[in-house]
Structure formats: structure tokens, C-alpha cells
Coordinates of C-alpha atoms and ligand atoms in Angstrom, one line a residue:
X261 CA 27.1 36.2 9.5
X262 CA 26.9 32.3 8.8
X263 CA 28.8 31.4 5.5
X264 CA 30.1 28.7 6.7
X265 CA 27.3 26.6 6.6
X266 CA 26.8 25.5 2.6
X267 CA 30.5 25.6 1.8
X268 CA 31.8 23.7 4.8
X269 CA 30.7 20.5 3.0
X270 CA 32.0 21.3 -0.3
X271 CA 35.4 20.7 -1.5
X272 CA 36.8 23.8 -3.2
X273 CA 36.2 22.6 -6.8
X274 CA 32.7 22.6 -6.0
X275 CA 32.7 26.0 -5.0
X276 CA 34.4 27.2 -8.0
X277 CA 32.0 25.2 -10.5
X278 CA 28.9 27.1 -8.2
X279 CA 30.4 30.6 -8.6
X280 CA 31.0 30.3 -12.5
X281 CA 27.7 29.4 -13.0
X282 CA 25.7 33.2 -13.0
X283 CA 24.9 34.4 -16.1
X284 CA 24.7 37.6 -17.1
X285 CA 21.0 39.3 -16.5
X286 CA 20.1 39.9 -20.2
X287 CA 20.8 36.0 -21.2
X288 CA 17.8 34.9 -18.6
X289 CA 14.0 35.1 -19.9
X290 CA 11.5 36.7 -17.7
X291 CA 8.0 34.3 -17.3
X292 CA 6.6 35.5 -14.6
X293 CA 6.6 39.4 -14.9
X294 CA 4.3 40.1 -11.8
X295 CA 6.2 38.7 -9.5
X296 CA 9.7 40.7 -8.3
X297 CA 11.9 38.5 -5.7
X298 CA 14.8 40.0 -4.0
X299 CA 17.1 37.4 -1.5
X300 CA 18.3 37.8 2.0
X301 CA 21.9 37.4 1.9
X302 CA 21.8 37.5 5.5
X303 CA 22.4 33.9 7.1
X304 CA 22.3 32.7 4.3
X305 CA 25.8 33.4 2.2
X306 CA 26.7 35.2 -0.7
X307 CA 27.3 31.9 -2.0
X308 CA 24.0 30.3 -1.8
X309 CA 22.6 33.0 -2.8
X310 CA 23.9 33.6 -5.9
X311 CA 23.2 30.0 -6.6
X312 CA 19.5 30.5 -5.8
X313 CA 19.3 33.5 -7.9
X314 CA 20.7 31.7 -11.1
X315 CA 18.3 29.1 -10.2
X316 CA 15.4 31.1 -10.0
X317 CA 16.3 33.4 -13.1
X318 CA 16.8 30.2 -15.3
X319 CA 13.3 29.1 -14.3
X320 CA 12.0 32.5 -15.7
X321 CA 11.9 34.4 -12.0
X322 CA 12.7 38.1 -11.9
X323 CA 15.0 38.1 -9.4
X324 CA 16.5 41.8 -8.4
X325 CA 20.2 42.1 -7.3
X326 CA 19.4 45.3 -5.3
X327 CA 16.4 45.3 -2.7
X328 CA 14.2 48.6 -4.8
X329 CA 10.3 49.7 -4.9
X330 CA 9.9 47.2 -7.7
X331 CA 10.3 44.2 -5.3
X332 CA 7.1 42.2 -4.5
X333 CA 8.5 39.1 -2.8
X334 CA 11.3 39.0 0.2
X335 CA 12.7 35.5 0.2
X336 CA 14.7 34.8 3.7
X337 CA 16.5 31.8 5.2
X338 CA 16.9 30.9 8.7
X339 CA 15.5 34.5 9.4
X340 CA 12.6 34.9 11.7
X341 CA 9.8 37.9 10.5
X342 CA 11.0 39.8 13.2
X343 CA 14.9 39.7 11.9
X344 CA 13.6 40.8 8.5
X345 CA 11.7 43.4 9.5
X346 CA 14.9 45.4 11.7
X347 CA 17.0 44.2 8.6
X348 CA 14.7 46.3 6.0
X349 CA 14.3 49.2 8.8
X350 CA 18.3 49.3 8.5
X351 CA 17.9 49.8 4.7
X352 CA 15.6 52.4 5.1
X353 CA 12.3 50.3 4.1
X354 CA 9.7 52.3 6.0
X355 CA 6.7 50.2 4.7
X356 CA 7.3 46.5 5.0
X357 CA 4.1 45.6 3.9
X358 CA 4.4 45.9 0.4
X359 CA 6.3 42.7 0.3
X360 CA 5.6 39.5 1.3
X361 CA 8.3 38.1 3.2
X362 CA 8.3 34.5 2.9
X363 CA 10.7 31.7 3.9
X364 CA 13.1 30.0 1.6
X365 CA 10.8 26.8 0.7
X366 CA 8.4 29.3 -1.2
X367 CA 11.0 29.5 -3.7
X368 CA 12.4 25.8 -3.2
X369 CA 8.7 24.8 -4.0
X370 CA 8.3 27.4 -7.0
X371 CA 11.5 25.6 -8.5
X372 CA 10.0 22.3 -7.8
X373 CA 7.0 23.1 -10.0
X374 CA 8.7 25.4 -12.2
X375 CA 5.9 28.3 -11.6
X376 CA 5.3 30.4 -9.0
X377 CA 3.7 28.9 -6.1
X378 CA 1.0 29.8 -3.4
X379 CA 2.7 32.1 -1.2
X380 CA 0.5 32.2 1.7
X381 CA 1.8 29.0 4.0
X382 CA 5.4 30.0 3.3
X383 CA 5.1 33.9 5.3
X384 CA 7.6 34.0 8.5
X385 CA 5.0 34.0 11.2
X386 CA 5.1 37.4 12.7
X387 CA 5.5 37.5 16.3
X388 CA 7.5 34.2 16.2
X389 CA 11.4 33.9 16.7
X390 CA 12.1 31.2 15.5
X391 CA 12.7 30.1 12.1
X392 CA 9.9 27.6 10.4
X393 CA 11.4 24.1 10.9
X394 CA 13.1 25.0 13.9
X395 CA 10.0 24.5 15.9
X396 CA 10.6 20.5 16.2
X397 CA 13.3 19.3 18.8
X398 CA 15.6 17.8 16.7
X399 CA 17.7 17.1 19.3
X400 CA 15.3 14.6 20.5
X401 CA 14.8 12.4 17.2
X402 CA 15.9 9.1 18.5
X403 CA 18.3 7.0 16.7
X404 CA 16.4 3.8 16.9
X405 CA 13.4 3.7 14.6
X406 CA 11.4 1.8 17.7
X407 CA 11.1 5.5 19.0
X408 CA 10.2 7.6 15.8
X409 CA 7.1 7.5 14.8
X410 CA 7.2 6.9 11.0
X411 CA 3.9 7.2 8.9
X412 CA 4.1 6.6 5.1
X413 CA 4.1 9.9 4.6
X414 CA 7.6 10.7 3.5
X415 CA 8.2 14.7 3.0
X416 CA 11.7 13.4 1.6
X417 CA 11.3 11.1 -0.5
X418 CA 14.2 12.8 -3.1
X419 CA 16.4 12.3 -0.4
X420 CA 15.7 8.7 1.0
X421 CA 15.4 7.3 -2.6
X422 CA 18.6 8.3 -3.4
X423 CA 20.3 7.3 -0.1
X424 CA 18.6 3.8 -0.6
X425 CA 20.3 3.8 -4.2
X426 CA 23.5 4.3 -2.5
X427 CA 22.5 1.4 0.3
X428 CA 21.9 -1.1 -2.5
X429 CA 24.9 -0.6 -4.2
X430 CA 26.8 -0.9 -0.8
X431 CA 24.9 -4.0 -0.5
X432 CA 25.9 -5.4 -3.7
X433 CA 29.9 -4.4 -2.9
X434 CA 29.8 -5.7 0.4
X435 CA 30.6 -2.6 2.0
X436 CA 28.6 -3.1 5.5
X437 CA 29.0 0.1 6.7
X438 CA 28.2 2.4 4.2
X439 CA 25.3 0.4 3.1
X440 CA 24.2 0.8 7.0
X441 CA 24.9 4.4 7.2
X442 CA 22.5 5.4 3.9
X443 CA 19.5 2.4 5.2
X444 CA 19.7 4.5 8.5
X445 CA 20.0 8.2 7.4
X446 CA 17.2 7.6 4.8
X447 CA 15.0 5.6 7.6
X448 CA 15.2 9.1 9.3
X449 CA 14.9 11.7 7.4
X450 CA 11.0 9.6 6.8
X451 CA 9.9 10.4 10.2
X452 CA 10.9 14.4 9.9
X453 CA 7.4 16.5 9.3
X454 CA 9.3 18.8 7.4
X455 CA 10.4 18.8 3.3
X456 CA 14.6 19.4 4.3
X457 CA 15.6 22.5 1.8
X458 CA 18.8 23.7 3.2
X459 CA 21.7 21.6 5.1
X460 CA 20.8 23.3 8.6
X461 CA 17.3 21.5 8.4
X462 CA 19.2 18.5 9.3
X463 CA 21.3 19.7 12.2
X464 CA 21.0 17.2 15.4
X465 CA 18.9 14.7 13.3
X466 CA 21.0 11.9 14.1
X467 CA 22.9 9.2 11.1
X468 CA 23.3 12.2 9.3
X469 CA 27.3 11.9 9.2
X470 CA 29.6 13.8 6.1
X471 CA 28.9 11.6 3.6
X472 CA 25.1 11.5 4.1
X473 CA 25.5 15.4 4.4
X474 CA 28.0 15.6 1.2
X475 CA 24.4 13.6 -0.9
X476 CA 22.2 16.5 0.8
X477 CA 23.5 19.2 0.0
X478 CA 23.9 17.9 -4.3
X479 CA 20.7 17.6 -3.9
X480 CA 19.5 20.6 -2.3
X481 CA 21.9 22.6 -4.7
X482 CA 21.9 20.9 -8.4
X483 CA 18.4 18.8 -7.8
X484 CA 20.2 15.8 -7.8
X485 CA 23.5 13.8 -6.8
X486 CA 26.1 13.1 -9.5
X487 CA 27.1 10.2 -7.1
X488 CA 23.6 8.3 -7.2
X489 CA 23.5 9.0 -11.0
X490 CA 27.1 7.6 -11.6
X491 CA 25.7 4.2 -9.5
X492 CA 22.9 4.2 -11.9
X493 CA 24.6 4.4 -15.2
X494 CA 27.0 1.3 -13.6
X495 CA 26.7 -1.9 -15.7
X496 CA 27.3 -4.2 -12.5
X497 CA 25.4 -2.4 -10.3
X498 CA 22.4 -2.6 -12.8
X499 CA 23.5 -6.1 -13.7
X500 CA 22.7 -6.7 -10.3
X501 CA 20.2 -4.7 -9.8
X502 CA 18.3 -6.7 -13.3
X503 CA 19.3 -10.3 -12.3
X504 CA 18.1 -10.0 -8.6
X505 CA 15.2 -9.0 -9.9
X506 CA 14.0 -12.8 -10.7
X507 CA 12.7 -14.3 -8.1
X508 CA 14.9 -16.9 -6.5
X509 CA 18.0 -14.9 -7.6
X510 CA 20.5 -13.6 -4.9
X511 CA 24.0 -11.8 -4.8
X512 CA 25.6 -14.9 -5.0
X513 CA 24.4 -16.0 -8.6
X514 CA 24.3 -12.9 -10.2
X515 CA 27.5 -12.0 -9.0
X516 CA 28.9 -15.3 -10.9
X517 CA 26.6 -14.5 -13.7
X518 CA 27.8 -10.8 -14.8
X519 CA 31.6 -12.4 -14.2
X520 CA 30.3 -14.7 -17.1
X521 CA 30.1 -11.4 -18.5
X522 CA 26.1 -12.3 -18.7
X523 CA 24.2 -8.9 -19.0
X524 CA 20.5 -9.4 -19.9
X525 CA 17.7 -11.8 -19.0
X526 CA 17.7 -12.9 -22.3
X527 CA 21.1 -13.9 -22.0
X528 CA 21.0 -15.8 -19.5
X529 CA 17.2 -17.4 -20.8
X530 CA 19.7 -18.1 -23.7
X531 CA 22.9 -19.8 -21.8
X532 CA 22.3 -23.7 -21.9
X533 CA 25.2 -24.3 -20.0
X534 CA 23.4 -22.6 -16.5
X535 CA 21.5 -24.7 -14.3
X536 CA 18.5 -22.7 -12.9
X537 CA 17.0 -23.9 -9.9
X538 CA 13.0 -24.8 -9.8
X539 CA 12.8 -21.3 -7.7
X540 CA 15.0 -19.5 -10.5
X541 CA 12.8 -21.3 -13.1
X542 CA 9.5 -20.2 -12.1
X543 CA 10.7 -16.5 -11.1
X544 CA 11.5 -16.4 -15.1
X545 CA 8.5 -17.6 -15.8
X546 CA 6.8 -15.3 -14.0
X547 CA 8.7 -12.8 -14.2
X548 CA 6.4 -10.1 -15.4
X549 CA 3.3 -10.6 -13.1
X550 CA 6.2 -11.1 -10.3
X551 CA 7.9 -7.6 -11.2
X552 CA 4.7 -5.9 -11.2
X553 CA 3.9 -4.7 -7.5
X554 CA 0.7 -6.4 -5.9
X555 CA -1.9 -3.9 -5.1
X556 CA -4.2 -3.7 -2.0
X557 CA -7.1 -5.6 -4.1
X558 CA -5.0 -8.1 -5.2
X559 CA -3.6 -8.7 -1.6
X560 CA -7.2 -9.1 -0.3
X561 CA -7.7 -11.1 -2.7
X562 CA -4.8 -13.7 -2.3
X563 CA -6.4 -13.4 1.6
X564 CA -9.5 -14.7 0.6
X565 CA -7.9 -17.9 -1.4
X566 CA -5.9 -18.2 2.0
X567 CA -8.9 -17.5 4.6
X568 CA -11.1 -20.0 2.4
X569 CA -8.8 -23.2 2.2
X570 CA -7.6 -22.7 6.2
X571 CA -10.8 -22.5 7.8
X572 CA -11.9 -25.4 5.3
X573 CA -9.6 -26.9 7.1
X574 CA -9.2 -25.7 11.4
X575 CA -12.0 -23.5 10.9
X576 CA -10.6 -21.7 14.8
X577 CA -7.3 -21.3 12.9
X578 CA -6.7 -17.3 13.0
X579 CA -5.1 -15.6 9.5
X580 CA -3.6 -12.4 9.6
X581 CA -1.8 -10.7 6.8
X582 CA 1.5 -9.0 7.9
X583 CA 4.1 -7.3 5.9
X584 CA 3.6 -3.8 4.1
X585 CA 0.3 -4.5 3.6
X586 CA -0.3 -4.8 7.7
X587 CA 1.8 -0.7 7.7
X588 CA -1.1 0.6 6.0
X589 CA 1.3 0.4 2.1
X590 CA -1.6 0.2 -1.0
X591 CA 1.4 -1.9 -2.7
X592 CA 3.5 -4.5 -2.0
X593 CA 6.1 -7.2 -3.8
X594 CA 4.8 -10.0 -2.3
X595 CA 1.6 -10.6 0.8
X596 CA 2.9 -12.3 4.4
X597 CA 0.2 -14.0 6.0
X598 CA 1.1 -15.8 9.7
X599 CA -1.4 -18.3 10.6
X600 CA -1.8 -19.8 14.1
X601 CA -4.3 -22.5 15.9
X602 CA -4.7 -21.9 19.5
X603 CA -4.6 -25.0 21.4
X604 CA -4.0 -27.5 19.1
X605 CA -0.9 -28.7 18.3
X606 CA -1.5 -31.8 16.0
X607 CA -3.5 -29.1 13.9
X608 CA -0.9 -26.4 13.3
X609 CA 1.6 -29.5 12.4
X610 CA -0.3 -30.8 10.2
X611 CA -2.2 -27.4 8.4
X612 CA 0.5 -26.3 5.7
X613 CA 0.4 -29.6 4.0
X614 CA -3.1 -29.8 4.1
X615 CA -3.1 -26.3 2.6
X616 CA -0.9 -27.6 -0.4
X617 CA -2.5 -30.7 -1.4
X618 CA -5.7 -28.3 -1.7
X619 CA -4.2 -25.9 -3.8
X620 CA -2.8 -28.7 -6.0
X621 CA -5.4 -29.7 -6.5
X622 CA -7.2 -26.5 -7.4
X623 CA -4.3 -25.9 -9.7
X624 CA -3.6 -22.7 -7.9
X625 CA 0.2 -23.3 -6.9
X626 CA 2.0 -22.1 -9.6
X627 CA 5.2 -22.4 -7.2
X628 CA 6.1 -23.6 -3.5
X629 CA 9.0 -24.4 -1.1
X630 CA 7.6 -25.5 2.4
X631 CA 10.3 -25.4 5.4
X632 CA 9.5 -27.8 8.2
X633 CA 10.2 -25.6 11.7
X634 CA 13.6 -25.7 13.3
X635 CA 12.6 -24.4 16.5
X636 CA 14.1 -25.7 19.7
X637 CA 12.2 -24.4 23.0
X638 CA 15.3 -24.0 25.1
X639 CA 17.7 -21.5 22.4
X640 CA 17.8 -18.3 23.6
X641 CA 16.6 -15.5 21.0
X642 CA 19.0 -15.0 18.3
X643 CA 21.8 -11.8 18.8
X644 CA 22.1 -10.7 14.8
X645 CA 19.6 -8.1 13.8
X646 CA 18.5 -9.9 10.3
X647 CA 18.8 -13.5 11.9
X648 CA 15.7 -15.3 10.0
X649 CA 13.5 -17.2 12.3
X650 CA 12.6 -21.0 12.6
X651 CA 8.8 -21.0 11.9
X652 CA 7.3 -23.6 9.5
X653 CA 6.6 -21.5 6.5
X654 CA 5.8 -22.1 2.7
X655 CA 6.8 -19.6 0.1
X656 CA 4.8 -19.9 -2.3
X657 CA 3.7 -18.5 -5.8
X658 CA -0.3 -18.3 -6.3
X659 CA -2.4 -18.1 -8.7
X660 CA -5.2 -15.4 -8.3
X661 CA -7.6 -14.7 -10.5
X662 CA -8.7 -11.5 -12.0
X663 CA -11.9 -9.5 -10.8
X664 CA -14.9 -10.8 -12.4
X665 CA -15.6 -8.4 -14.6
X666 CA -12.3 -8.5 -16.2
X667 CA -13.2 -12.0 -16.5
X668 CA -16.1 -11.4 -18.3
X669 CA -14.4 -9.6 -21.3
X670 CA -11.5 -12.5 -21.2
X671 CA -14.2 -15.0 -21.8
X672 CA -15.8 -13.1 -24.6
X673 CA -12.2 -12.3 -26.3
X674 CA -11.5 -16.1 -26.0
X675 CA -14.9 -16.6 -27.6
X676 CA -14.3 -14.4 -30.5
X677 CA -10.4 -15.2 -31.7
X678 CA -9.9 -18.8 -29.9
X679 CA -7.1 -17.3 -28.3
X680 CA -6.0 -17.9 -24.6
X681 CA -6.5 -14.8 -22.4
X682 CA -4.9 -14.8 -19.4
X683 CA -7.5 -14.5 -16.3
X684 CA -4.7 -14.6 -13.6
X685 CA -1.9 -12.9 -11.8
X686 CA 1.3 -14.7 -10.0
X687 CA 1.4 -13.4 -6.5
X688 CA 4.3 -14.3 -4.2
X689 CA 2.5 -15.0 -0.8
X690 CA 4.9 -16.2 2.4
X691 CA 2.7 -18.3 4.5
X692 CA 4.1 -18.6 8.3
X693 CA 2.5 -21.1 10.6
X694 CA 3.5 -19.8 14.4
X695 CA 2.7 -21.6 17.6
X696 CA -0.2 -19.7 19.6
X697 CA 2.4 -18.5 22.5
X698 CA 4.5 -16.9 19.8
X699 CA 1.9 -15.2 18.4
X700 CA 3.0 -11.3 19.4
X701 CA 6.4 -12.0 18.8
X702 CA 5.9 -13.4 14.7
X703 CA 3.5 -10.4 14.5
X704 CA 5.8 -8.0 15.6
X705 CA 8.6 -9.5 13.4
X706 CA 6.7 -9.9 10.5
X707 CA 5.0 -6.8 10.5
X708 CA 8.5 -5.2 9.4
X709 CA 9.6 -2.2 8.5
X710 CA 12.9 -4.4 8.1
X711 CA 14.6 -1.5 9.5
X712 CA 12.3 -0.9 12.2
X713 CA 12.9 -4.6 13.0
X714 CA 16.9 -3.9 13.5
X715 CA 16.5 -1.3 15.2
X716 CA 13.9 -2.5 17.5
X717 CA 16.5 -5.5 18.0
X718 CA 19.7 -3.2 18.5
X719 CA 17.7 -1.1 20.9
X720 CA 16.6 -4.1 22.9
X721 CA 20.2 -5.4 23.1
X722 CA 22.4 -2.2 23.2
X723 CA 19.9 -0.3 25.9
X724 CA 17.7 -2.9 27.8
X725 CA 19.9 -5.6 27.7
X726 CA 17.8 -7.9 26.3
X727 CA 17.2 -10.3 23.1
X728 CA 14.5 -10.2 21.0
X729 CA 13.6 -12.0 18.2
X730 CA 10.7 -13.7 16.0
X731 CA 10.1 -16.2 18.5
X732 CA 10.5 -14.8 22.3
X733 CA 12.2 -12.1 24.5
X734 CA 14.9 -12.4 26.9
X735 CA 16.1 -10.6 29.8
X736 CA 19.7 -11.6 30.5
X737 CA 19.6 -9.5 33.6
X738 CA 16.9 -11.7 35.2
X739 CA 17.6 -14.3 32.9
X740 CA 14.1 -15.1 32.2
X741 CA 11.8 -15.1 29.1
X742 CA 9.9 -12.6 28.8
X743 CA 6.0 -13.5 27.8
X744 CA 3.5 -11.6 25.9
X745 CA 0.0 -11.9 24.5
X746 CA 0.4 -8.9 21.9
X747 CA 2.4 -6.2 20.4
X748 CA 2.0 -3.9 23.5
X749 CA 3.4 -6.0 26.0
X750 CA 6.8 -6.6 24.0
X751 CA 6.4 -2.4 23.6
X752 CA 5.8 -2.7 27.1
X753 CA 8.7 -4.8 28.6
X754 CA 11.1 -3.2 26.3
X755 CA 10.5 0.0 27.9
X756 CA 9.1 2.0 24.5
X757 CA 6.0 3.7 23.9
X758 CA 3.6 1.9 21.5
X759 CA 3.7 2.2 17.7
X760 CA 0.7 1.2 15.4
X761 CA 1.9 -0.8 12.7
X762 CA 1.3 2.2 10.3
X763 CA 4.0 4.2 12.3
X764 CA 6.4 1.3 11.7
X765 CA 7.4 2.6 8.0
X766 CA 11.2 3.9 9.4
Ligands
LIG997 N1 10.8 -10.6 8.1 C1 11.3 -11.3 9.2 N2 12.0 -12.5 9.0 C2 12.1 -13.0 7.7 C3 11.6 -12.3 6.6 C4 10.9 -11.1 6.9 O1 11.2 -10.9 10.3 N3 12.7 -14.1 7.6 C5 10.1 -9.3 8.4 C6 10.7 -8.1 7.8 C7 9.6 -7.4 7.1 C8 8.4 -8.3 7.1 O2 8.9 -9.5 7.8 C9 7.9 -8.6 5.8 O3 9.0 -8.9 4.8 P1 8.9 -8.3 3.4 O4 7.7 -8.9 2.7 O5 10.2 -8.6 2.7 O6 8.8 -6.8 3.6 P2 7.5 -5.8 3.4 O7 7.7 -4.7 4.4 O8 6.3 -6.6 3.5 O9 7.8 -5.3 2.0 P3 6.9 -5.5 0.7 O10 5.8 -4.5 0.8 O11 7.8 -5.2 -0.5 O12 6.4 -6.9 0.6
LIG998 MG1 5.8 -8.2 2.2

């Protein structure tokens, strides 16, 4: 028997609070009559069991105490078929088949839903040993996000939202290492092919350390973690959270502006004595088209304002959008684009300001703040994992206008109350200009995840020996720069198998 498992984690109080909690059988109403569960104490605890019954039997399951004729669904955890079946043999069961015997995330998804569930993918296969997750090696899930591959699919997206919840507010406290732990437990748990529904889903997946565990198992046992809601109902973590939501706004100034005892937008719109800077003033400005995520349209369409006025210019010039938008992500908060000129190096100087006195004059820059390179050939790449790099780049806000037809009713609104419609959206682009030999290296940067980016760093420092940045690689072994033409040869010298930017979502 395995009972230490759940209550390991739990500090006594917890325990107490679970085993309080069943009711007695009369106070529960039945919803689904035609379906009879009984639960497998076996491997799983009398003390997650009983939890799962209360569960179930306040969702409106039948669920039996004792296993008897009536029972229609066997519900087993960390059992294989073949367990089940000697375990019902020893209780006299002659004819299994009247049951379905089905794995705990049956009735993890019925209480998802709040209804019964189809039952078929959840049956313990029959001739298999092995319990339904345990089939992938977890032992072999890497910690560095350069060697899981990481779709956008997340199965755990309860989980990683609330670790990242945790992260920010870390962030916001200064507490480095707890904000690290949560960014790289919930970068993890993305790349698992499996929903996690009990604590041992998680054993040898590596970040997963006590804390991390303690946030699992809430969730896995009340739905939810007391700890992420208490960081949510905090006034300075949502003070934060609210004022860093204008663009231009860091943790410096919002810090100073919730010890102003400053609490809402419209407060600080209101404060006279603030100076905002330009960035600060157009981030209120636009605050509502800049809050709203961009979506893939609107990201092409922000390309095609950028593809039209660069090729106007160095029509050789190549344009690339990187980002989210590059991993295969239908939404983003703002579009990267890195633009390069092979062979020309008057050109690439030269291109950004071009780009800016064109958009002036189109009255399309609603907001820009161009950085002139600070690149020096000889510096070797830089060692900190979220160094920023020294390309000549333009942040910029732009104005993009709405699909015609949308346009189309605008006009004839205008035309019938005299009123101003608005036929645009603020988009926050990042324009990077990078020089042609640096091309694989901005790419690979720029493409992000940001955590995939850290980790690629970490990995090439920590196991290769290297340094890796934006601009170039180094090998201090060999003490040479390391060249490459794309992606796949910095995947290549580093020793990793390739990832496609859409398995770059750690
Ligand atoms: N990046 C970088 N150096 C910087 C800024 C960003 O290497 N100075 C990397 C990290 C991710 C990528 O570039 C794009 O940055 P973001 O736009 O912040 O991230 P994103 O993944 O595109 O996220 P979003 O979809 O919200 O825009
Ligand atoms: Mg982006």
C-alpha cells in the first residue's frame, strides 16, 4: 500500500480540513442515476479517496462505499487492468466485465465538466502493465527547454497559469529565486503530453521541487490554490500588475507610484504633480487598443505596412516577423519584425530612418523610440541569460487600419451622424535592423520563447562551455567564434537536436 504519496506534501492541518469534509450520503443529490462508480482504494489512499468520493457525490455521482452488483463504473489509480482484475478476483468478482474499469482521469474529467464523461479512452488497456501516463520516460525530460520539445498545446494550462501567477508576483517582490523556480516548473509541465491528475504524474519531471509540488497538489485536490488566489486579491500585486500594464511603465515607477498610495489609472491620469514620459504618454493614450492582444490578421497586416515601405526603399532588404507570431501563437501583445540587407552596409545604416520619415509622413507613427546600435565587433557574447542585445532597433507604435469592409460601415456611420469613427488599431511593432552575418543568431534570439532563450543560453554555458547570444557564439575552449548561416547550425554547434520555432513555446 502507497499512502504516503498525497499526504506527504500536506501539512497536518490540511489533512484534518480533507477528512472533515464527507458528508453524510443522504445530504448529496443523485444526477446521474445510471451510472454507479465504486473507487479503488488500493494505491491510491484512504485519504484521497474519500476526497474523490465527496467530490464526485457533490457533483451529483453515485458513488458506492462498498464494491456490490449495482456498480457500473471501477475507477482505479496507478493500477494497471491486470492489477484490477486479481484485485476483484480476491473479492470474489467472477465476472469483471460488467464494469468498466477505467483510470482515474475518467472521473478527474467528469468533474471538470460536471457530467459524466465518455468513458471509452479512459479503460486500463488490458494486457498492459503499466499504468496510463507511465508510458513516457520521465526520467529523461531534460531540464533545459533547448531539449523539450514544446508545442502550444499545453495539457496543463491550470497548472502553468497559476505557477506563472506566482512567478510574476516573485518578479514584482524581487525574490529571484522563487520567481525562477515557478517560470521553470510551469515551462515544463507545457511540454508533458499528458493532463497531470495526481502528484505521482509528476515524479522525475525535473523543477518540480516542494513548493511547486505543495501548488500541485491544491490544485489537483480543491481545483484551485488558495496561495495564487491570495496573490490575486493583493492590492500591490494588482497595483502592479494594473500600472505595468501601460506601455512604457516598469517596476521601477509603479513601485513609486502605489507608495504614493496611487491605485487606479485614473488616479494617476488625475495626479498633476507626475511627469509621464512621451513613452508613458502615448501607452495612456492608447491604452485600450494596446491592452487588447494583436491577432494573427492584424500581425499580417502591420507586415504588409512594413514589407511595403522597406522594399520601397532596399527592395533586396529581407523582412521576417519573429516573436510569438514566428512559434505558430494566433495572438500576440505586440509583432517583432528583424530586417537585414545582405551586402550592403551604407543601406542597413541608413534604412530605419528612412522607414520613419515615411511613416511620418503617412501619419502612421502614432509612437517611436529608435536606438542607434552599440555593437562592437570584438566583445565576446554577453554571459547573463536576459542580457538585451545591441542591434539598431525602433520600437514603435503603428497605426493599422481596419479591414476594408469594416471600413466601409465606418465611412457610412460618419456619413450619417458626422461623428468620427475610428478606422484604426495601435499596434506595438519592434523593428530590429541586424547585419547579414548575424542573421541566425537575431533569429534565434528573437524568435523567443523568453524561456527557451535562457535556457538555450544556460545550456550553452553550463554544458558546452560556450556563450551565446543575439549577436554570435563563442567557444571558450577553442576560443573562436562560432559562425552560422541559420538556426540549424547554432542547433548544430551547440550539440542539440533541432527545434522548429513552433516547438520553442517552453
Ligand atoms: N527578445 C530578445 N531580446 C530582447 C527582447 C526580446 O532576445 N531585447 C526575445 C525574447 C522573445 C522574443 O525576443 C520576442 O519578445 P516578446 O515580443 O516580448 O515575446 P513574444 O514571445 O513575441 O511574446 P508576445 O506574443 O506577447 O509578443
Ligand atoms: Mg512579440
Amino acid at each position: 500500500m502507497n499512502k504516503m504519496k498525497t499526504s506527504d506534501f500536506s501539512p497536518m492541518r490540511k489533512r484534518q480540513k480533507r477528512m472533515q469534509i464527507a458528508a453524510p450520503l443522504s445530504s448529496y443529490k443523485i444526477e446521474f442515476k445510471d451510472i454507479i462508480i465504486f473507487i479503488v482504494e488500493r494505491k491510491m489512499g484512504m485519504t484521497r479517496r474519500m476526497f474523490l468520493m465527496d467530490l464526485a457525490r457533490r457533483k451529483g455521482f453515485r458513488v458506492e462505499n462498498e464494491l456490490s452488483d449495482l456498480v457500473t463504473h471501477v475507477v482505479a489509480e496507478n493500477n494497471s487492468c491486470s492489477e484490477i482484475l486479481k484485485w476483484l478476483q480476491k473479492h470474489n468478482v467472477e465476472d469483471s466485465s460488467r464494469f468498466r474499469i477505467l483510470d482515474i482521469r475518467w472521473l478527474t474529467a467528469c468533474m471538470e465538466v460536471g457530467r459524466p464523461v465518455d468513458s471509452e479512452k479512459y479503460q486500463l488497456p488490458e494486457d498492459e502493465d503499466r499504468s496510463v501516463t507511465s508510458d513516457l520516460d520521465r526520467d529523461s525530460i531534460s531540464e533545459y527547454a533547448c531539449q523539450r520539445r514544446t508545442t502550444l498545446k499545453n495539457y496543463n494550462q491550470k497548472f502553468t497559469d497559476a505557477f506563472e501567477i506566482l512567478a510574476e508576483n516573485y518578479e514584482f517582490n524581487e525574490n529571484k529565486g522563487f520567481c525562477t523556480a515557478f517560470r521553470r516548473a510551469a515551462s515544463v509541465l507545457k511540454c508533458l503530453p499528458f493532463t497531470i491528475v495526481q502528484v505521482h504524474d509528476i515524479e522525475g519531471v525535473p523543477w518540480m521541487g516542494k513548493q511547486v509540488k505543495g501548488i500541485i497538489e491544491d490544485i489537483i485536490e480543491e481545483g484551485e490554490s488558495s496561495k495564487v488566489k491570495a496573490v490575486l486579491d493583493n492590492e500591490n500585486y494588482r497595483s502592479v500588475k494594473l500600472f505595468t500594464s501601460v506601455f512604457g511603465v516598469g517596476l521601477k515607477t509603479s513601485d513609486k507610484w502605489y507608495r504614493m498610495g496611487l491605485r487606479t489609472l485614473e488616479e494617476v491620469k488625475r495626479d498633476k504633480n507626475l511627469k509621464l514620459t512621451r513613452m508613458q504618454k502615448a501607452g495612456f493614450l492608447h491604452y485600450d487598443d494596446l491592452t487588447s492582444c494583436v491577432s494573427k490578421a492584424e500581425a499580417d497586416a502591420a507586415s504588409l505596412i512594413v514589407q511595403d515601405v522597406v522594399w520601397k526603399i532596399v527592395p533586396n532588404a529581407i523582412v521576417t516577423i519573429a516573436g510569438g507570431f514566428r512559434r505558430g501563437k494566433q495572438t500576440g501583445h505586440d509583432v517583432d519584425f528583424l530586417i537585414t540587407v545582405p551586402g550592403s552596409k551604407q543601406e542597413e545604416e541608413e534604412l530605419l530612418h528612412t522607414v520613419i520619415d515615411i511613416w511620418k509622413k503617412q501619419e502612421l507613427l502614432l509612437y517611436y523610440d529608435l536606438i542607434e546600435s552599440t555593437f562592437e565587433d570584438t566583445k565576446l557574447p554577453s554571459r547573463k541569460v536576459d542580457a538585451l542585445d545591441h542591434f539598431q532597433k525602433c520600437f514603435a507604435i503603428l497605426k493599422v487600419h481596419k479591414e476594408r469592409e469594416d471600413k466601409g460601415n465606418s465611412i457610412r456611420s460618419k456619413a450619417f451622424s458626422e461623428e468620427e469613427i475610428k478606422d484604426w488599431k495601435a499596434i506595438r511593432v519592434d523593428l530590429v535592423v541586424v547585419p547579414f552575418e548575424q542573421y541566425a543568431f537575431a533569429l534565434l534570439g528573437w524568435t523567443g520563447s523568453t524561456q527557451f532563450e535562457r535556457d538555450l543560453r544556460r545550456y550553452a554555458t553550463h554544458e558546452k562551455k560556450m556563450m551565446l547570444d543575439n549577436h554570435a557564439l563563442y567557444d571558450k575552449t577553442k576560443k573562436i567564434f562560432l559562425n552560422a548561416a541559420s538556426e540549424e547550425e547554432i542547433f548544430a554547434h551547440l550539440g542539440l537536436d533541432y527545434l522548429e520555432p513552433w516547438e520553442r513555446n517552453a
